[in-house]
Amino acid sequence: MDFLTPVVGGFGVVLEPANLLYCLVGVVIGMLIGVLPGLGPAATIAILLPITYGVEPVSAIIMLAGIFYGAQYGGTITSVLLRLPGEASSVVTVFDGHALAKQGRAGTALGIAAIGSFVGGTISIVGLTLLAPIVAAVALDFGPPEYAALALLGVLLVATVGNGGKTKSVIAAAIGLLLATVGRDTFTGANRFTFDSLNLADGIDFVPIAMGLFGLGEILYNLEERHNKVQAPAKVANVWPSRAELREARGAIGRGSVIGFVLGVLPGGGATLSSLVAYATEKRRAKQPERFGKGAIEGVAAPETANNAAATSSFIPLLTLGIPANATMALMFGALLIQGIPPGPQLVSDHPDLFWGVINSMYIGNILLLVMSIPMVGLFVRILRIRPAVLAPITVLITLLGVYTVNNQVFDIFLVIVFGVIGYLMKKFGFEPGPLVLAFVLGSVMETAVRQSLLIFEGDVTGFVTRPISGTVLAILLAVLLLPVVKLVLKKQRRRSSF
């Protein structure tokens, strides 16, 4: 019961009117900036950081946390309706979410995403409450070799998420890995593939690539098809998913919650990797994997559940160890320091009101997001009823404005146009842009981790295998690679024995 006392006290903190108001403000801002491609929670928190000077520490962190996980909800809306993933973790949702929208089932996709996000976030909060110290201790065992192995496994899984064929997915992923090497070498300082351009010295941002390939590329492709009759989406009768659809999605939601919670603790691409792994898991488990990419409910439920669970569990290393798991958590770290509160193992004992107040505010925040999301689904779906001649220019304007706000550079707009043309060509020749974008995100993580590992091992590559965790991940990777070969051999043996 001693353990429950501070937990219950945390609810007393978050239920104070001022803290409830800051929680509401945080999730509303988060949802709005999630809808606007390019801005993202990290940039928003950075802009609002000076405001936290004059706010009580608990209220300030509750608001900033609400912005972070609220953005995960908002990013789903543009991914489903406009095929514009504002965050890397929303890329996988595009595959089936937008396909469902084209079938007139945008309400179902957004409803399932909202429910999955709520369940994944809530399960992750419970895990955060009960297991934070244990999980944080395990996360300490992850070093560069473990991250390298996980990133490599993620790149391999990329080949399973595209619906344009595995060969084309591998080619797209290879291009993504190549693009990840553009810019100044972190270790040597040498410029790579920059063509003496200062604009490319720091590499290419995720936003211009994603906005160009998915947003502008899709619009250019649809303009070419304008001579075909544009079919209006079917009327959406129910925004709340049916019982059959909920039964179909419940397994994906459960598995996505666990995957997101575990992988969200890891630094780097936790939310991105968790959404990818959750999607690949459902596709491999499915009796009809060919449904994925064409409007499978599980293809929306799994990644949306996983990335929201990961967004919550990423608070574990920050609050218990003082280790930020991603860029947004690094800004939260700074916000705590501004308030004179150093995050780490002593946070629970020295500032229990803040620790448990922030954690318990996530329960309230997730309920608020669910309450806001479901009734507004019908409003969001009306976007699809706007004539393409009007919707296309608006989408282009949102895309270009969103990209410009990231770095305030006109060069990023040119990058969007270039990747828009590339996205159009990929679409025309049957290549899926998703694997390219995901491989780009994971590529930078993998390169840094591999090179750090080789420095640790003094060039001995066997070090990856001798470490227990990285060795296990590499064994799983090898099994995934060999499984199709084994199946093929067994199939040939059965054919021979049948004659």
mmCIF file with all atom_site columns, N, CA and C in Angstrom, residues 372-416:
data_model
loop_
_atom_site.group_PDB
_atom_site.id
_atom_site.type_symbol
_atom_site.label_atom_id
_atom_site.label_alt_id
_atom_site.label_comp_id
_atom_site.label_asym_id
_atom_site.label_entity_id
_atom_site.label_seq_id
_atom_site.pdbx_PDB_ins_code
_atom_site.Cartn_x
_atom_site.Cartn_y
_atom_site.Cartn_z
_atom_site.occupancy
_atom_site.B_iso_or_equiv
_atom_site.pdbx_formal_charge
_atom_site.auth_seq_id
_atom_site.auth_comp_id
_atom_site.auth_asym_id
_atom_site.auth_atom_id
_atom_site.pdbx_PDB_model_num
ATOM 1   N N  . MET A 1 372 ? -12.311 13.935 -27.714 1.00 0.00 ? 372 MET A N  1
ATOM 2   C CA . MET A 1 372 ? -12.277 14.932 -28.784 1.00 0.00 ? 372 MET A CA 1
ATOM 3   C C  . MET A 1 372 ? -12.213 14.281 -30.164 1.00 0.00 ? 372 MET A C  1
ATOM 4   N N  . SER A 1 373 ? -11.478 13.174 -30.270 1.00 0.00 ? 373 SER A N  1
ATOM 5   C CA . SER A 1 373 ? -11.224 12.569 -31.577 1.00 0.00 ? 373 SER A CA 1
ATOM 6   C C  . SER A 1 373 ? -12.469 11.960 -32.201 1.00 0.00 ? 373 SER A C  1
ATOM 7   N N  . ILE A 1 374 ? -13.163 11.098 -31.456 1.00 0.00 ? 374 ILE A N  1
ATOM 8   C CA . ILE A 1 374 ? -14.274 10.341 -32.037 1.00 0.00 ? 374 ILE A CA 1
ATOM 9   C C  . ILE A 1 374 ? -15.384 11.269 -32.566 1.00 0.00 ? 374 ILE A C  1
ATOM 10  N N  . PRO A 1 375 ? -15.883 12.256 -31.778 1.00 0.00 ? 375 PRO A N  1
ATOM 11  C CA . PRO A 1 375 ? -16.933 13.126 -32.325 1.00 0.00 ? 375 PRO A CA 1
ATOM 12  C C  . PRO A 1 375 ? -16.485 13.950 -33.530 1.00 0.00 ? 375 PRO A C  1
ATOM 13  N N  . MET A 1 376 ? -15.164 14.243 -33.602 1.00 0.00 ? 376 MET A N  1
ATOM 14  C CA . MET A 1 376 ? -14.665 15.101 -34.678 1.00 0.00 ? 376 MET A CA 1
ATOM 15  C C  . MET A 1 376 ? -14.312 14.329 -35.934 1.00 0.00 ? 376 MET A C  1
ATOM 16  N N  . VAL A 1 377 ? -14.395 12.992 -35.890 1.00 0.00 ? 377 VAL A N  1
ATOM 17  C CA . VAL A 1 377 ? -14.047 12.191 -37.060 1.00 0.00 ? 377 VAL A CA 1
ATOM 18  C C  . VAL A 1 377 ? -14.921 12.576 -38.253 1.00 0.00 ? 377 VAL A C  1
ATOM 19  N N  . GLY A 1 378 ? -16.225 12.753 -38.002 1.00 0.00 ? 378 GLY A N  1
ATOM 20  C CA . GLY A 1 378 ? -17.133 13.139 -39.078 1.00 0.00 ? 378 GLY A CA 1
ATOM 21  C C  . GLY A 1 378 ? -16.725 14.452 -39.727 1.00 0.00 ? 378 GLY A C  1
ATOM 22  N N  . LEU A 1 379 ? -16.248 15.395 -38.900 1.00 0.00 ? 379 LEU A N  1
ATOM 23  C CA . LEU A 1 379 ? -15.785 16.687 -39.415 1.00 0.00 ? 379 LEU A CA 1
ATOM 24  C C  . LEU A 1 379 ? -14.542 16.508 -40.273 1.00 0.00 ? 379 LEU A C  1
ATOM 25  N N  . PHE A 1 380 ? -13.611 15.670 -39.796 1.00 0.00 ? 380 PHE A N  1
ATOM 26  C CA . PHE A 1 380 ? -12.385 15.424 -40.557 1.00 0.00 ? 380 PHE A CA 1
ATOM 27  C C  . PHE A 1 380 ? -12.695 14.779 -41.908 1.00 0.00 ? 380 PHE A C  1
ATOM 28  N N  . VAL A 1 381 ? -13.642 13.836 -41.912 1.00 0.00 ? 381 VAL A N  1
ATOM 29  C CA . VAL A 1 381 ? -13.971 13.097 -43.130 1.00 0.00 ? 381 VAL A CA 1
ATOM 30  C C  . VAL A 1 381 ? -14.552 14.026 -44.195 1.00 0.00 ? 381 VAL A C  1
ATOM 31  N N  . ARG A 1 382 ? -15.175 15.132 -43.771 1.00 0.00 ? 382 ARG A N  1
ATOM 32  C CA . ARG A 1 382 ? -15.739 16.081 -44.734 1.00 0.00 ? 382 ARG A CA 1
ATOM 33  C C  . ARG A 1 382 ? -14.662 16.684 -45.638 1.00 0.00 ? 382 ARG A C  1
ATOM 34  N N  . ILE A 1 383 ? -13.410 16.637 -45.166 1.00 0.00 ? 383 ILE A N  1
ATOM 35  C CA . ILE A 1 383 ? -12.302 17.138 -45.991 1.00 0.00 ? 383 ILE A CA 1
ATOM 36  C C  . ILE A 1 383 ? -12.263 16.403 -47.326 1.00 0.00 ? 383 ILE A C  1
ATOM 37  N N  . LEU A 1 384 ? -12.574 15.094 -47.297 1.00 0.00 ? 384 LEU A N  1
ATOM 38  C CA . LEU A 1 384 ? -12.532 14.296 -48.518 1.00 0.00 ? 384 LEU A CA 1
ATOM 39  C C  . LEU A 1 384 ? -13.617 14.687 -49.507 1.00 0.00 ? 384 LEU A C  1
ATOM 40  N N  . ARG A 1 385 ? -14.629 15.425 -49.052 1.00 0.00 ? 385 ARG A N  1
ATOM 41  C CA . ARG A 1 385 ? -15.724 15.800 -49.944 1.00 0.00 ? 385 ARG A CA 1
ATOM 42  C C  . ARG A 1 385 ? -15.423 17.102 -50.696 1.00 0.00 ? 385 ARG A C  1
ATOM 43  N N  . ILE A 1 386 ? -14.301 17.724 -50.361 1.00 0.00 ? 386 ILE A N  1
ATOM 44  C CA . ILE A 1 386 ? -13.886 18.916 -51.112 1.00 0.00 ? 386 ILE A CA 1
ATOM 45  C C  . ILE A 1 386 ? -13.433 18.484 -52.506 1.00 0.00 ? 386 ILE A C  1
ATOM 46  N N  . ARG A 1 387 ? -13.820 19.229 -53.518 1.00 0.00 ? 387 ARG A N  1
ATOM 47  C CA . ARG A 1 387 ? -13.451 18.876 -54.897 1.00 0.00 ? 387 ARG A CA 1
ATOM 48  C C  . ARG A 1 387 ? -11.929 18.825 -55.038 1.00 0.00 ? 387 ARG A C  1
ATOM 49  N N  . PRO A 1 388 ? -11.404 17.805 -55.769 1.00 0.00 ? 388 PRO A N  1
ATOM 50  C CA . PRO A 1 388 ? -9.948  17.680 -55.951 1.00 0.00 ? 388 PRO A CA 1
ATOM 51  C C  . PRO A 1 388 ? -9.290  18.949 -56.476 1.00 0.00 ? 388 PRO A C  1
ATOM 52  N N  . ALA A 1 389 ? -10.002 19.703 -57.332 1.00 0.00 ? 389 ALA A N  1
ATOM 53  C CA . ALA A 1 389 ? -9.430  20.938 -57.890 1.00 0.00 ? 389 ALA A CA 1
ATOM 54  C C  . ALA A 1 389 ? -9.168  21.976 -56.806 1.00 0.00 ? 389 ALA A C  1
ATOM 55  N N  . VAL A 1 390 ? -9.913  21.890 -55.694 1.00 0.00 ? 390 VAL A N  1
ATOM 56  C CA . VAL A 1 390 ? -9.718  22.802 -54.563 1.00 0.00 ? 390 VAL A CA 1
ATOM 57  C C  . VAL A 1 390 ? -8.783  22.182 -53.534 1.00 0.00 ? 390 VAL A C  1
ATOM 58  N N  . LEU A 1 391 ? -8.964  20.880 -53.263 1.00 0.00 ? 391 LEU A N  1
ATOM 59  C CA . LEU A 1 391 ? -8.190  20.202 -52.224 1.00 0.00 ? 391 LEU A CA 1
ATOM 60  C C  . LEU A 1 391 ? -6.709  20.110 -52.572 1.00 0.00 ? 391 LEU A C  1
ATOM 61  N N  . ALA A 1 392 ? -6.393  19.874 -53.857 1.00 0.00 ? 392 ALA A N  1
ATOM 62  C CA . ALA A 1 392 ? -4.992  19.707 -54.268 1.00 0.00 ? 392 ALA A CA 1
ATOM 63  C C  . ALA A 1 392 ? -4.156  20.963 -53.993 1.00 0.00 ? 392 ALA A C  1
ATOM 64  N N  . PRO A 1 393 ? -4.607  22.165 -54.422 1.00 0.00 ? 393 PRO A N  1
ATOM 65  C CA . PRO A 1 393 ? -3.812  23.369 -54.114 1.00 0.00 ? 393 PRO A CA 1
ATOM 66  C C  . PRO A 1 393 ? -3.668  23.633 -52.612 1.00 0.00 ? 393 PRO A C  1
ATOM 67  N N  . ILE A 1 394 ? -4.744  23.346 -51.843 1.00 0.00 ? 394 ILE A N  1
ATOM 68  C CA . ILE A 1 394 ? -4.680  23.541 -50.395 1.00 0.00 ? 394 ILE A CA 1
ATOM 69  C C  . ILE A 1 394 ? -3.648  22.611 -49.783 1.00 0.00 ? 394 ILE A C  1
ATOM 70  N N  . THR A 1 395 ? -3.641  21.351 -50.256 1.00 0.00 ? 395 THR A N  1
ATOM 71  C CA . THR A 1 395 ? -2.668  20.375 -49.760 1.00 0.00 ? 395 THR A CA 1
ATOM 72  C C  . THR A 1 395 ? -1.245  20.808 -50.084 1.00 0.00 ? 395 THR A C  1
ATOM 73  N N  . VAL A 1 396 ? -1.028  21.301 -51.306 1.00 0.00 ? 396 VAL A N  1
ATOM 74  C CA . VAL A 1 396 ? 0.308   21.778 -51.701 1.00 0.00 ? 396 VAL A CA 1
ATOM 75  C C  . VAL A 1 396 ? 0.728   22.952 -50.823 1.00 0.00 ? 396 VAL A C  1
ATOM 76  N N  . LEU A 1 397 ? -0.201  23.874 -50.564 1.00 0.00 ? 397 LEU A N  1
ATOM 77  C CA . LEU A 1 397 ? 0.106   25.041 -49.730 1.00 0.00 ? 397 LEU A CA 1
ATOM 78  C C  . LEU A 1 397 ? 0.477   24.620 -48.311 1.00 0.00 ? 397 LEU A C  1
ATOM 79  N N  . ILE A 1 398 ? -0.306  23.692 -47.727 1.00 0.00 ? 398 ILE A N  1
ATOM 80  C CA . ILE A 1 398 ? -0.016  23.193 -46.374 1.00 0.00 ? 398 ILE A CA 1
ATOM 81  C C  . ILE A 1 398 ? 1.352   22.514 -46.346 1.00 0.00 ? 398 ILE A C  1
ATOM 82  N N  . THR A 1 399 ? 1.629   21.743 -47.398 1.00 0.00 ? 399 THR A N  1
ATOM 83  C CA . THR A 1 399 ? 2.907   21.027 -47.486 1.00 0.00 ? 399 THR A CA 1
ATOM 84  C C  . THR A 1 399 ? 4.079   21.998 -47.513 1.00 0.00 ? 399 THR A C  1
ATOM 85  N N  . LEU A 1 400 ? 4.011   22.993 -48.398 1.00 0.00 ? 400 LEU A N  1
ATOM 86  C CA . LEU A 1 400 ? 5.129   23.932 -48.550 1.00 0.00 ? 400 LEU A CA 1
ATOM 87  C C  . LEU A 1 400 ? 5.306   24.804 -47.309 1.00 0.00 ? 400 LEU A C  1
ATOM 88  N N  . LEU A 1 401 ? 4.188   25.249 -46.724 1.00 0.00 ? 401 LEU A N  1
ATOM 89  C CA . LEU A 1 401 ? 4.274   26.040 -45.495 1.00 0.00 ? 401 LEU A CA 1
ATOM 90  C C  . LEU A 1 401 ? 4.850   25.205 -44.350 1.00 0.00 ? 401 LEU A C  1
ATOM 91  N N  . GLY A 1 402 ? 4.378   23.959 -44.239 1.00 0.00 ? 402 GLY A N  1
ATOM 92  C CA . GLY A 1 402 ? 4.866   23.077 -43.182 1.00 0.00 ? 402 GLY A CA 1
ATOM 93  C C  . GLY A 1 402 ? 6.352   22.829 -43.287 1.00 0.00 ? 402 GLY A C  1
ATOM 94  N N  . VAL A 1 403 ? 6.824   22.626 -44.517 1.00 0.00 ? 403 VAL A N  1
ATOM 95  C CA . VAL A 1 403 ? 8.255   22.375 -44.727 1.00 0.00 ? 403 VAL A CA 1
ATOM 96  C C  . VAL A 1 403 ? 9.077   23.627 -44.430 1.00 0.00 ? 403 VAL A C  1
ATOM 97  N N  . TYR A 1 404 ? 8.585   24.781 -44.860 1.00 0.00 ? 404 TYR A N  1
ATOM 98  C CA . TYR A 1 404 ? 9.336   26.029 -44.655 1.00 0.00 ? 404 TYR A CA 1
ATOM 99  C C  . TYR A 1 404 ? 9.478   26.364 -43.176 1.00 0.00 ? 404 TYR A C  1
ATOM 100 N N  . THR A 1 405 ? 8.452   26.051 -42.368 1.00 0.00 ? 405 THR A N  1
ATOM 101 C CA . THR A 1 405 ? 8.488   26.416 -40.943 1.00 0.00 ? 405 THR A CA 1
ATOM 102 C C  . THR A 1 405 ? 9.521   25.626 -40.151 1.00 0.00 ? 405 THR A C  1
ATOM 103 N N  . VAL A 1 406 ? 9.999   24.504 -40.692 1.00 0.00 ? 406 VAL A N  1
ATOM 104 C CA . VAL A 1 406 ? 10.961  23.683 -39.946 1.00 0.00 ? 406 VAL A CA 1
ATOM 105 C C  . VAL A 1 406 ? 12.282  24.415 -39.780 1.00 0.00 ? 406 VAL A C  1
ATOM 106 N N  . ASN A 1 407 ? 12.862  24.893 -40.903 1.00 0.00 ? 407 ASN A N  1
ATOM 107 C CA . ASN A 1 407 ? 14.168  25.564 -40.845 1.00 0.00 ? 407 ASN A CA 1
ATOM 108 C C  . ASN A 1 407 ? 14.132  26.986 -41.384 1.00 0.00 ? 407 ASN A C  1
ATOM 109 N N  . ASN A 1 408 ? 12.944  27.434 -41.844 1.00 0.00 ? 408 ASN A N  1
ATOM 110 C CA . ASN A 1 408 ? 12.814  28.755 -42.470 1.00 0.00 ? 408 ASN A CA 1
ATOM 111 C C  . ASN A 1 408 ? 13.783  28.926 -43.635 1.00 0.00 ? 408 ASN A C  1
ATOM 112 N N  . GLN A 1 409 ? 13.893  27.882 -44.469 1.00 0.00 ? 409 GLN A N  1
ATOM 113 C CA . GLN A 1 409 ? 14.795  27.909 -45.617 1.00 0.00 ? 409 GLN A CA 1
ATOM 114 C C  . GLN A 1 409 ? 14.022  27.632 -46.903 1.00 0.00 ? 409 GLN A C  1
ATOM 115 N N  . VAL A 1 410 ? 14.246  28.482 -47.907 1.00 0.00 ? 410 VAL A N  1
ATOM 116 C CA . VAL A 1 410 ? 13.601  28.281 -49.211 1.00 0.00 ? 410 VAL A CA 1
ATOM 117 C C  . VAL A 1 410 ? 14.138  27.013 -49.872 1.00 0.00 ? 410 VAL A C  1
ATOM 118 N N  . PHE A 1 411 ? 15.388  26.650 -49.547 1.00 0.00 ? 411 PHE A N  1
ATOM 119 C CA . PHE A 1 411 ? 15.993  25.449 -50.134 1.00 0.00 ? 411 PHE A CA 1
ATOM 120 C C  . PHE A 1 411 ? 15.152  24.210 -49.843 1.00 0.00 ? 411 PHE A C  1
ATOM 121 N N  . ASP A 1 412 ? 14.523  24.151 -48.660 1.00 0.00 ? 412 ASP A N  1
ATOM 122 C CA . ASP A 1 412 ? 13.686  23.001 -48.313 1.00 0.00 ? 412 ASP A CA 1
ATOM 123 C C  . ASP A 1 412 ? 12.482  22.888 -49.249 1.00 0.00 ? 412 ASP A C  1
ATOM 124 N N  . ILE A 1 413 ? 11.986  24.024 -49.728 1.00 0.00 ? 413 ILE A N  1
ATOM 125 C CA . ILE A 1 413 ? 10.866  23.997 -50.673 1.00 0.00 ? 413 ILE A CA 1
ATOM 126 C C  . ILE A 1 413 ? 11.312  23.375 -51.992 1.00 0.00 ? 413 ILE A C  1
ATOM 127 N N  . PHE A 1 414 ? 12.537  23.717 -52.428 1.00 0.00 ? 414 PHE A N  1
ATOM 128 C CA . PHE A 1 414 ? 13.071  23.103 -53.646 1.00 0.00 ? 414 PHE A CA 1
ATOM 129 C C  . PHE A 1 414 ? 13.243  21.587 -53.455 1.00 0.00 ? 414 PHE A C  1
ATOM 130 N N  . LEU A 1 415 ? 13.672  21.196 -52.263 1.00 0.00 ? 415 LEU A N  1
ATOM 131 C CA . LEU A 1 415 ? 13.814  19.760 -51.982 1.00 0.00 ? 415 LEU A CA 1
ATOM 132 C C  . LEU A 1 415 ? 12.465  19.046 -52.081 1.00 0.00 ? 415 LEU A C  1
ATOM 133 N N  . VAL A 1 416 ? 11.413  19.681 -51.558 1.00 0.00 ? 416 VAL A N  1
ATOM 134 C CA . VAL A 1 416 ? 10.075  19.086 -51.632 1.00 0.00 ? 416 VAL A CA 1
ATOM 135 C C  . VAL A 1 416 ? 9.668   18.872 -53.088 1.00 0.00 ? 416 VAL A C  1
#
